[in-house]
PDB file of C-alpha atoms in Angstrom:
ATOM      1  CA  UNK A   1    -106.768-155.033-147.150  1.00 56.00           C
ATOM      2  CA  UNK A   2    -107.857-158.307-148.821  1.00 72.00           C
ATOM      3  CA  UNK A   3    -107.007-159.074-152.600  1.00 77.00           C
ATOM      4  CA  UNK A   4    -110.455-159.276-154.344  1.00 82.00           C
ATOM      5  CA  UNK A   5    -110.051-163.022-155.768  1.00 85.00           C
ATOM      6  CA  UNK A   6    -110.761-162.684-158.897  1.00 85.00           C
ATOM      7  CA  UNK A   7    -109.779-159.219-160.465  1.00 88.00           C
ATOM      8  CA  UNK A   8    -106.952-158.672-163.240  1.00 93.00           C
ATOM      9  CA  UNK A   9    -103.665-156.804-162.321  1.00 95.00           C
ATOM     10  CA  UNK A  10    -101.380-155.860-164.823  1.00 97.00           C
ATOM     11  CA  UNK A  11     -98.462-153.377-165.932  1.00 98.00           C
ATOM     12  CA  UNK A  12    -100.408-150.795-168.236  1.00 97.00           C
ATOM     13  CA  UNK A  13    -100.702-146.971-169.452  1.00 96.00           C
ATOM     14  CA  UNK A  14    -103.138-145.395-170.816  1.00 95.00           C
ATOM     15  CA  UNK A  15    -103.254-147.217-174.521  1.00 97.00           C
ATOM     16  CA  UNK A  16    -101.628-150.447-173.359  1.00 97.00           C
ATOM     17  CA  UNK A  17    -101.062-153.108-171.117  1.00 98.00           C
ATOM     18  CA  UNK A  18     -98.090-155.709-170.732  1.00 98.00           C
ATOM     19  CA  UNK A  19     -98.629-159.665-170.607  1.00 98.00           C
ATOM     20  CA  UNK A  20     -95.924-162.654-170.599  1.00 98.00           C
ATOM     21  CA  UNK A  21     -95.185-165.484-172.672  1.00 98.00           C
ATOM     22  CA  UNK A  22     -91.809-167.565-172.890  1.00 98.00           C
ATOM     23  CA  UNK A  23     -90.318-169.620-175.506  1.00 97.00           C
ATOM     24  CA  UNK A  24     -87.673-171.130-176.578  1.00 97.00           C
ATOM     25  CA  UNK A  25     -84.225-169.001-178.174  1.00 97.00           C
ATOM     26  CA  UNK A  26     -85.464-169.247-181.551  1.00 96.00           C
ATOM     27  CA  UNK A  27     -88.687-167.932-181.297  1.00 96.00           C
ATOM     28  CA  UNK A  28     -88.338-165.436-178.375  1.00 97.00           C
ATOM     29  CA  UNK A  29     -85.744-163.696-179.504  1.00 97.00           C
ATOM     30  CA  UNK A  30     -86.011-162.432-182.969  1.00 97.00           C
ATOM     31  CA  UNK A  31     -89.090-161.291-181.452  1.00 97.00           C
ATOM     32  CA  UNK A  32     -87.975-158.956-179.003  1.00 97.00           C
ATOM     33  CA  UNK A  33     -85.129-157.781-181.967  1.00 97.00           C
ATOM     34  CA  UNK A  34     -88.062-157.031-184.651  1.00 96.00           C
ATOM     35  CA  UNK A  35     -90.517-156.544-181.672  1.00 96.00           C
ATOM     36  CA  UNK A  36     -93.093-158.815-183.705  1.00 95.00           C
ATOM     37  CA  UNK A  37     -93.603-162.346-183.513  1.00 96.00           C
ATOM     38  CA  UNK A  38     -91.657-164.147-186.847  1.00 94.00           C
ATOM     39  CA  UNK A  39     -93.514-165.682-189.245  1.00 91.00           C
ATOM     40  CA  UNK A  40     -92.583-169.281-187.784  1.00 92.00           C
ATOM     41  CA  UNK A  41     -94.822-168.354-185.000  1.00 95.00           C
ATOM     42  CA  UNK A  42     -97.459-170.329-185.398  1.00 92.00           C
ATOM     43  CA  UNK A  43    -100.498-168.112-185.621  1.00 92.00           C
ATOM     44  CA  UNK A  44    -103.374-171.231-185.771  1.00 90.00           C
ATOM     45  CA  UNK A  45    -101.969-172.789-182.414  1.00 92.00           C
ATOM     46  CA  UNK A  46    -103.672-171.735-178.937  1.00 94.00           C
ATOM     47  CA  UNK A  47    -101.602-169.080-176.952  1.00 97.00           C
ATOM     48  CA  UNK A  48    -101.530-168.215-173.492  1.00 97.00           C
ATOM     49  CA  UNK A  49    -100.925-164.917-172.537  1.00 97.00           C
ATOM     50  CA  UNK A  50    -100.243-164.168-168.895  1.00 97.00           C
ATOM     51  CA  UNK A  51    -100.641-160.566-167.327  1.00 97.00           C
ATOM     52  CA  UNK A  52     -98.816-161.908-163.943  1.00 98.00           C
ATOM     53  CA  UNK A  53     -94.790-161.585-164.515  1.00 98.00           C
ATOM     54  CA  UNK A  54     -95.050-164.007-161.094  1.00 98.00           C
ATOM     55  CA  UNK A  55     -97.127-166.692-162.669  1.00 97.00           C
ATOM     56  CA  UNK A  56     -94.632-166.714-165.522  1.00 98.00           C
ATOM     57  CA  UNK A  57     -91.593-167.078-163.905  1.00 98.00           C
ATOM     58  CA  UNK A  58     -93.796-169.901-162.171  1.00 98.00           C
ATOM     59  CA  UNK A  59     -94.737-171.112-165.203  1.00 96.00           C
ATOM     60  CA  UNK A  60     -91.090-171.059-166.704  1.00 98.00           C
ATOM     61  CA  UNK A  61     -89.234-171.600-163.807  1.00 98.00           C
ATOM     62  CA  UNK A  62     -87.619-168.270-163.935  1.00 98.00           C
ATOM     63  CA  UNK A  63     -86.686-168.858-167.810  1.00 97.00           C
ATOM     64  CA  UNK A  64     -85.092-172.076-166.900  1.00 96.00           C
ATOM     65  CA  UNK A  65     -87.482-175.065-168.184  1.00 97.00           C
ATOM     66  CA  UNK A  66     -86.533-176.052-171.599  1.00 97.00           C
ATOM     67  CA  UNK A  67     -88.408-174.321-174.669  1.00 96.00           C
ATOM     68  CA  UNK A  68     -89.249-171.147-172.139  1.00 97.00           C
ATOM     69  CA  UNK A  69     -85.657-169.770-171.524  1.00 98.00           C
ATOM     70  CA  UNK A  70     -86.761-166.324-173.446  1.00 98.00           C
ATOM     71  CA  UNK A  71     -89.430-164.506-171.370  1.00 98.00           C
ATOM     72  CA  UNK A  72     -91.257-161.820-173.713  1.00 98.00           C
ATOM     73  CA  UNK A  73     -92.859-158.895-172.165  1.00 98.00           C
ATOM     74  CA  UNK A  74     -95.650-158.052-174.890  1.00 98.00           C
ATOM     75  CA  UNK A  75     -96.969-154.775-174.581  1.00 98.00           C
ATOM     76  CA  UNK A  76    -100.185-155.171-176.674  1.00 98.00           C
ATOM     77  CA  UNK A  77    -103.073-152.499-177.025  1.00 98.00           C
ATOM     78  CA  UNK A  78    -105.530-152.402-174.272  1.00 96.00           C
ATOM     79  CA  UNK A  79    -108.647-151.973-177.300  1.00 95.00           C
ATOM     80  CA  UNK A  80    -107.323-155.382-177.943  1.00 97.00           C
ATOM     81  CA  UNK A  81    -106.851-157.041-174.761  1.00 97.00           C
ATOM     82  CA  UNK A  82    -110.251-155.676-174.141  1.00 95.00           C
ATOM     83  CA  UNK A  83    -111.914-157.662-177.334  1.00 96.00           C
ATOM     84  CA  UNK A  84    -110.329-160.553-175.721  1.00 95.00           C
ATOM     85  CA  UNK A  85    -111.964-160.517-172.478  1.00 94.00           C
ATOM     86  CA  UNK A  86    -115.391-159.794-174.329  1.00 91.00           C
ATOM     87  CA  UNK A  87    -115.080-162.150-176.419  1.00 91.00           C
ATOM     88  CA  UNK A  88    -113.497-164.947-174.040  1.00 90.00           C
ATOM     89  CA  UNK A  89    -115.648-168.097-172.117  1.00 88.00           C
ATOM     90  CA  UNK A  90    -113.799-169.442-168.668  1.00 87.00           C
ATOM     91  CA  UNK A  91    -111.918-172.929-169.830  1.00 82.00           C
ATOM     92  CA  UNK A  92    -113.917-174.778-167.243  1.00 73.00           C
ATOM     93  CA  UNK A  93    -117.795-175.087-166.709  1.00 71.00           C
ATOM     94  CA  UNK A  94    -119.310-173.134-163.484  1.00 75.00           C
ATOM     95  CA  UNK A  95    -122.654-173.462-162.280  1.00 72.00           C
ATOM     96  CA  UNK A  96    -124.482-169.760-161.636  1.00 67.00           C
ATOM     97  CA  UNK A  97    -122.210-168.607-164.455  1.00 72.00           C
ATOM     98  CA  UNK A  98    -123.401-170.379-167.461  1.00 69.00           C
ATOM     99  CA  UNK A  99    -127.500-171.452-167.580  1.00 67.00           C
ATOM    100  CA  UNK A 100    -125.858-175.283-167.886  1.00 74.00           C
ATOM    101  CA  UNK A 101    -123.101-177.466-169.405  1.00 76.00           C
ATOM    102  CA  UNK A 102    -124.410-177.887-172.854  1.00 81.00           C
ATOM    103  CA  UNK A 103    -124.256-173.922-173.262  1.00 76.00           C
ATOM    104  CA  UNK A 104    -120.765-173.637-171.961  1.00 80.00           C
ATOM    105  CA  UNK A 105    -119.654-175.809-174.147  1.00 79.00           C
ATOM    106  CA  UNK A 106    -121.090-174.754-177.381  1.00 80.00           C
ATOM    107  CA  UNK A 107    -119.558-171.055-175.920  1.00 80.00           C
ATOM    108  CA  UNK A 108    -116.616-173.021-175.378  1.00 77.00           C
ATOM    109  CA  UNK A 109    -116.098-174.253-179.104  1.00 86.00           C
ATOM    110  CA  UNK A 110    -116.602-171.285-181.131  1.00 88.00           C
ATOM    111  CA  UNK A 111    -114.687-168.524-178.673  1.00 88.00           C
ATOM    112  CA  UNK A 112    -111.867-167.787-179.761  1.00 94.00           C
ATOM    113  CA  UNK A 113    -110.342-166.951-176.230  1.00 93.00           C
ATOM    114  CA  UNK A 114    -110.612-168.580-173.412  1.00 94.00           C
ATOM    115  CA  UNK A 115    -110.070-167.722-169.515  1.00 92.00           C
ATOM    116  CA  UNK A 116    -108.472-169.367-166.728  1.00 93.00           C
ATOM    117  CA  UNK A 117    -108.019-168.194-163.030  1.00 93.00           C
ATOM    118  CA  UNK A 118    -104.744-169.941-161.386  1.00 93.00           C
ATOM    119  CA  UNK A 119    -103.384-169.367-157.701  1.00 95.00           C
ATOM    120  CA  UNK A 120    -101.106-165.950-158.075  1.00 96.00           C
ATOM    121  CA  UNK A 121     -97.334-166.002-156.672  1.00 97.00           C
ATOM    122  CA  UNK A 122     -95.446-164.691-154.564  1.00 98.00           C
ATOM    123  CA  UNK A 123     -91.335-163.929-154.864  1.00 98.00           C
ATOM    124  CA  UNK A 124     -91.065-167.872-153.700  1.00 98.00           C
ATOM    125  CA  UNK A 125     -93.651-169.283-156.538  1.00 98.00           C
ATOM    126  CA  UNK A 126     -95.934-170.225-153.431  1.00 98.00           C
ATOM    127  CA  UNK A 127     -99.662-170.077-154.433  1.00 97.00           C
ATOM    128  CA  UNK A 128    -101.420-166.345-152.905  1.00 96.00           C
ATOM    129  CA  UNK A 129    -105.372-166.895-151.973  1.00 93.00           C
ATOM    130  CA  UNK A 130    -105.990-164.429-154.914  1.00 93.00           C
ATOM    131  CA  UNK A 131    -105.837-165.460-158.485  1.00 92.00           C
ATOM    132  CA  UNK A 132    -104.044-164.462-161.521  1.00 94.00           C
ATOM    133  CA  UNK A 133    -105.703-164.386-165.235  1.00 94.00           C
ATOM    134  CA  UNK A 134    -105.058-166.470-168.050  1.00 95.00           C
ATOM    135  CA  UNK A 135    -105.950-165.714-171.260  1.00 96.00           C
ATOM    136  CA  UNK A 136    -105.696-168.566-173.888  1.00 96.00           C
ATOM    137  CA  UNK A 137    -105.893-166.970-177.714  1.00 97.00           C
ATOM    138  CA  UNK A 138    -106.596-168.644-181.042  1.00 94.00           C
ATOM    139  CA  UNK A 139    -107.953-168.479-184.396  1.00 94.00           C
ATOM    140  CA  UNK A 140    -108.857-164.762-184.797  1.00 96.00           C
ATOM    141  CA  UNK A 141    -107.634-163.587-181.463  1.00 97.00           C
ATOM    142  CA  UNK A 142    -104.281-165.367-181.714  1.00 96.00           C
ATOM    143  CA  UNK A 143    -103.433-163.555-185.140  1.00 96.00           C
ATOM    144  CA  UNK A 144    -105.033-160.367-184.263  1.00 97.00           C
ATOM    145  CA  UNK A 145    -102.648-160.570-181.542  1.00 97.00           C
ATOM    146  CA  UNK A 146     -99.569-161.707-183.208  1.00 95.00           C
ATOM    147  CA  UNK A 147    -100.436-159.393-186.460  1.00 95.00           C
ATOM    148  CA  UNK A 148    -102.196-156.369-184.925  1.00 96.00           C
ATOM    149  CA  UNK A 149    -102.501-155.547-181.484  1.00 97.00           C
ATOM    150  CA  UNK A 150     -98.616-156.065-180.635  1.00 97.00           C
ATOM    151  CA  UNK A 151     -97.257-152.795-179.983  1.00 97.00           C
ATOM    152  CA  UNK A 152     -93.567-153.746-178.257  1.00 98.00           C
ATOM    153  CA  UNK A 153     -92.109-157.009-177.466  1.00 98.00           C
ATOM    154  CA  UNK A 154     -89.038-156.979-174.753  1.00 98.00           C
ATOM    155  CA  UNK A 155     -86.742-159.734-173.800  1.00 98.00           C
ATOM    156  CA  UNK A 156     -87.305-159.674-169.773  1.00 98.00           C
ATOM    157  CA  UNK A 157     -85.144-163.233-169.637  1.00 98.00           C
ATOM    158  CA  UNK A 158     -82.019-161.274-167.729  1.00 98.00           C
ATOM    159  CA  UNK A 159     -84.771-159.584-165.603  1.00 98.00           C
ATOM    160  CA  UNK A 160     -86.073-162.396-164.554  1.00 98.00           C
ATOM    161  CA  UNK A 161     -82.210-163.993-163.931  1.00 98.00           C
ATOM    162  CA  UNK A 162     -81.865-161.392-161.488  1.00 98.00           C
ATOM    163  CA  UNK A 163     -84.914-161.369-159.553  1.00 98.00           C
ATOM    164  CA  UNK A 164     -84.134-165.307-158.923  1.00 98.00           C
ATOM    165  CA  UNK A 165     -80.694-164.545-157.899  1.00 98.00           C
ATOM    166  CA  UNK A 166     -81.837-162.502-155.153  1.00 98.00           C
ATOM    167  CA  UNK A 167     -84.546-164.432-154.427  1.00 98.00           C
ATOM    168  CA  UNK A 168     -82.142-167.129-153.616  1.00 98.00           C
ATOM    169  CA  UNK A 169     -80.057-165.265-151.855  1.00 98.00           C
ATOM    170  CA  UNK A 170     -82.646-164.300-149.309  1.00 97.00           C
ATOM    171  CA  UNK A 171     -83.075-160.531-150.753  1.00 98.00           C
ATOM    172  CA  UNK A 172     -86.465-160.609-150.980  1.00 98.00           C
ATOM    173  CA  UNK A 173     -86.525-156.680-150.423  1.00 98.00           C
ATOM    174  CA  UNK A 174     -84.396-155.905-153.565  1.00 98.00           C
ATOM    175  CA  UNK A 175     -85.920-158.461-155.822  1.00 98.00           C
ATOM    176  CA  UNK A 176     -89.940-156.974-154.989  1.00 98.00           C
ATOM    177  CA  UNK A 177     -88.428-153.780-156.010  1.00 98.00           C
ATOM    178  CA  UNK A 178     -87.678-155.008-159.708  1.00 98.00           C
ATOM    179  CA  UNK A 179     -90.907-156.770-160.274  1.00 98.00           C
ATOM    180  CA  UNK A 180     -93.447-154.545-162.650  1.00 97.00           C
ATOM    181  CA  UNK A 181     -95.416-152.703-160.978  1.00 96.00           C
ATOM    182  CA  UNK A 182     -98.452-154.466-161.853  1.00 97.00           C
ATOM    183  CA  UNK A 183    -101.994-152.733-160.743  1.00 95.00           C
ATOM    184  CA  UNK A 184    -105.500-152.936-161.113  1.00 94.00           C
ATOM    185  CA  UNK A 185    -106.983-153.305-164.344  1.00 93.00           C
ATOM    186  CA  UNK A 186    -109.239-151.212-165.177  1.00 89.00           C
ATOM    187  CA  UNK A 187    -112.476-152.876-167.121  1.00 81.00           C
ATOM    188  CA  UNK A 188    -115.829-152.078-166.928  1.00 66.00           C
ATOM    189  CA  UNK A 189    -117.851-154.427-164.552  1.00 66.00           C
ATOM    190  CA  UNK A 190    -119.908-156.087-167.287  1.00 71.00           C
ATOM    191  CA  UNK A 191    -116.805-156.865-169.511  1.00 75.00           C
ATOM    192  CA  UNK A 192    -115.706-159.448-166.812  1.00 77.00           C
ATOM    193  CA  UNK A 193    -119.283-160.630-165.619  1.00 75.00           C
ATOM    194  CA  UNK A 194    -118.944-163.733-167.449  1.00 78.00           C
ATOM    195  CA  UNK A 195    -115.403-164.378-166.738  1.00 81.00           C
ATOM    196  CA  UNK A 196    -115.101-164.237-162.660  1.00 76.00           C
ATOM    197  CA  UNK A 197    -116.848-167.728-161.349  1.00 75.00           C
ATOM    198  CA  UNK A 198    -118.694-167.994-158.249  1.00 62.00           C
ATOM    199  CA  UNK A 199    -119.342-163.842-158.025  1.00 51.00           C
ATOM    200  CA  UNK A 200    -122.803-163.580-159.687  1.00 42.00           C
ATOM    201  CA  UNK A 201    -125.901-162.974-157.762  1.00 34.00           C
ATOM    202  CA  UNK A 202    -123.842-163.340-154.411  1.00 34.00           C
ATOM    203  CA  UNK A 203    -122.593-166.724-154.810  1.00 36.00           C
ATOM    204  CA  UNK A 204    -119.077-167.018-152.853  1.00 32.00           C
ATOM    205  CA  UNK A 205    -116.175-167.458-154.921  1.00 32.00           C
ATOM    206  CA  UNK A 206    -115.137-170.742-155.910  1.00 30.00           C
ATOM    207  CA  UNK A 207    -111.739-172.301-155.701  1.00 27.00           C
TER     208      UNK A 207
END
C-alpha cells in the first residue's frame, strides 16, 4: 500500500510522542542524566525536532558528524507537540496553501514554529518517495519545549551504533527490528491543513 506523502509517523502512547535531536557530549548528555535540557541550552535559538529516528541518523550520520555524536530521544507531551503543529507555518512558500507570498511571510515571522517536509530514509539513508516532518521551534515553543512539555530524555547514541553496525554488515533484517516502531500520528485533519503542501482542494502533492 502506498505511503501517503505527507502524513507524520512517530513513536507515541497515549499522552506522548518521541522526536530526535543530537548534539554534541556536553549538551546531550547531562540531558539524558537529568532528563531535561541544562540551562546552557540555549532556549532563544531555533530547534529542530525530528519525529523520524531515520532522518536523524541521516541527519547525524549515525551520531558520527561532529557536535551530533549524542542522539536524544525526547519524549515530549503530545498536548504540546500538538500546539506546535497549530501553531506552525511550512518554512517555504506554496501556492494553493497560503492566499500569496506576502501572507506567508508575515505568518512566517511571527510563528514561532515552523514546518519542513524532507525525503524519509530508509536503513541505507537513501531518500523514500514519502516525507518525514520537521518541526523547527523557537521563542515560546522552543522554551515551552525545553521547560515544559519534556517528559523523558534518553541517550539513543549506542542504539543508533548498533543499528549502523549491522547495517554495514549487510543485516538489514536485524537492524529494522531495533528501529522504533514509529506509526501514524494521529491529528485531527484540520490541525495539519495548513502544514501538508500541494493537498488542498485536490492539488497533487508537490515535491
Amino acid at each position: 500500500m502506498t505511503e501517503p506523502k505527507h502524513q507524520i509517523r512517530a513513536l507515541h502512547t497515549d499522552s506522548t510522542v518521541t522526536v530526535y535531536q543530537a548534539y554534541a557530549p556536553e549538551i546531550g548528555l547531562p540531558a539524558a542524566r537529568e532528563s531535561r535540557f541544562p540551562a546552557v541550552w540555549q532556549r532563544d535559538w531555533m530547534t529542530w525536532i525530528k519525529p523520524s529516528f531515520l532522518w536523524m541518523m541521516y541527519r547525524c550520520g549515525w551520531g558520527s558528524k561532529e557536535g551530533q555524536e549524542t542522539v536524544l530521544a525526547v519524549e515530549i507531551a503530545r498536548d504540546g507537540f500538538e500546539w506546535v503543529l497549530r501553531h506552525a507555518c511550512l518554512s517555504s512558500y506554496v501556492r494553493g496553501v497560503h492566499p500569496d507570498r506576502a501572507t506567508w511571510q508575515r505568518q512566517l515571522k511571527r510563528s514561532p514554529a515552523r514546518v519542513q517536509w524532507d525525503p524519509e530514509r530508509d536503513l541505507h539513508l537513501q531518500p523514500v518517495p514519502y516525507r518525514s516532518l520537521q518541526l523547527g521551534l523557537s521563542g515560546e515553543a522552543a522554551r515551552r519545549y525545553a521547560d515544559e512539555w519534556t517528559v523523558a530524555i534518553r541517550d539513543v547514541t549506542p542504539l543508533a551504533h548498533e543499528i549502523h553496525t549491522l547495517v554495514s554488515g549487510g543485516d538489514l533484517g536485524p537492524a529494522a527490528r531495533l528501529l522504533p516502531q514509529e506509526r501514524p500520528y494521529p491529528v485531527a485533519g484540520e490541525l495539519l491543513n495548513h502544514l501538508r503542501p500541494g493537498e488542498q482542494a485536490g492539488r497533487p502533492a508537490v515535491g
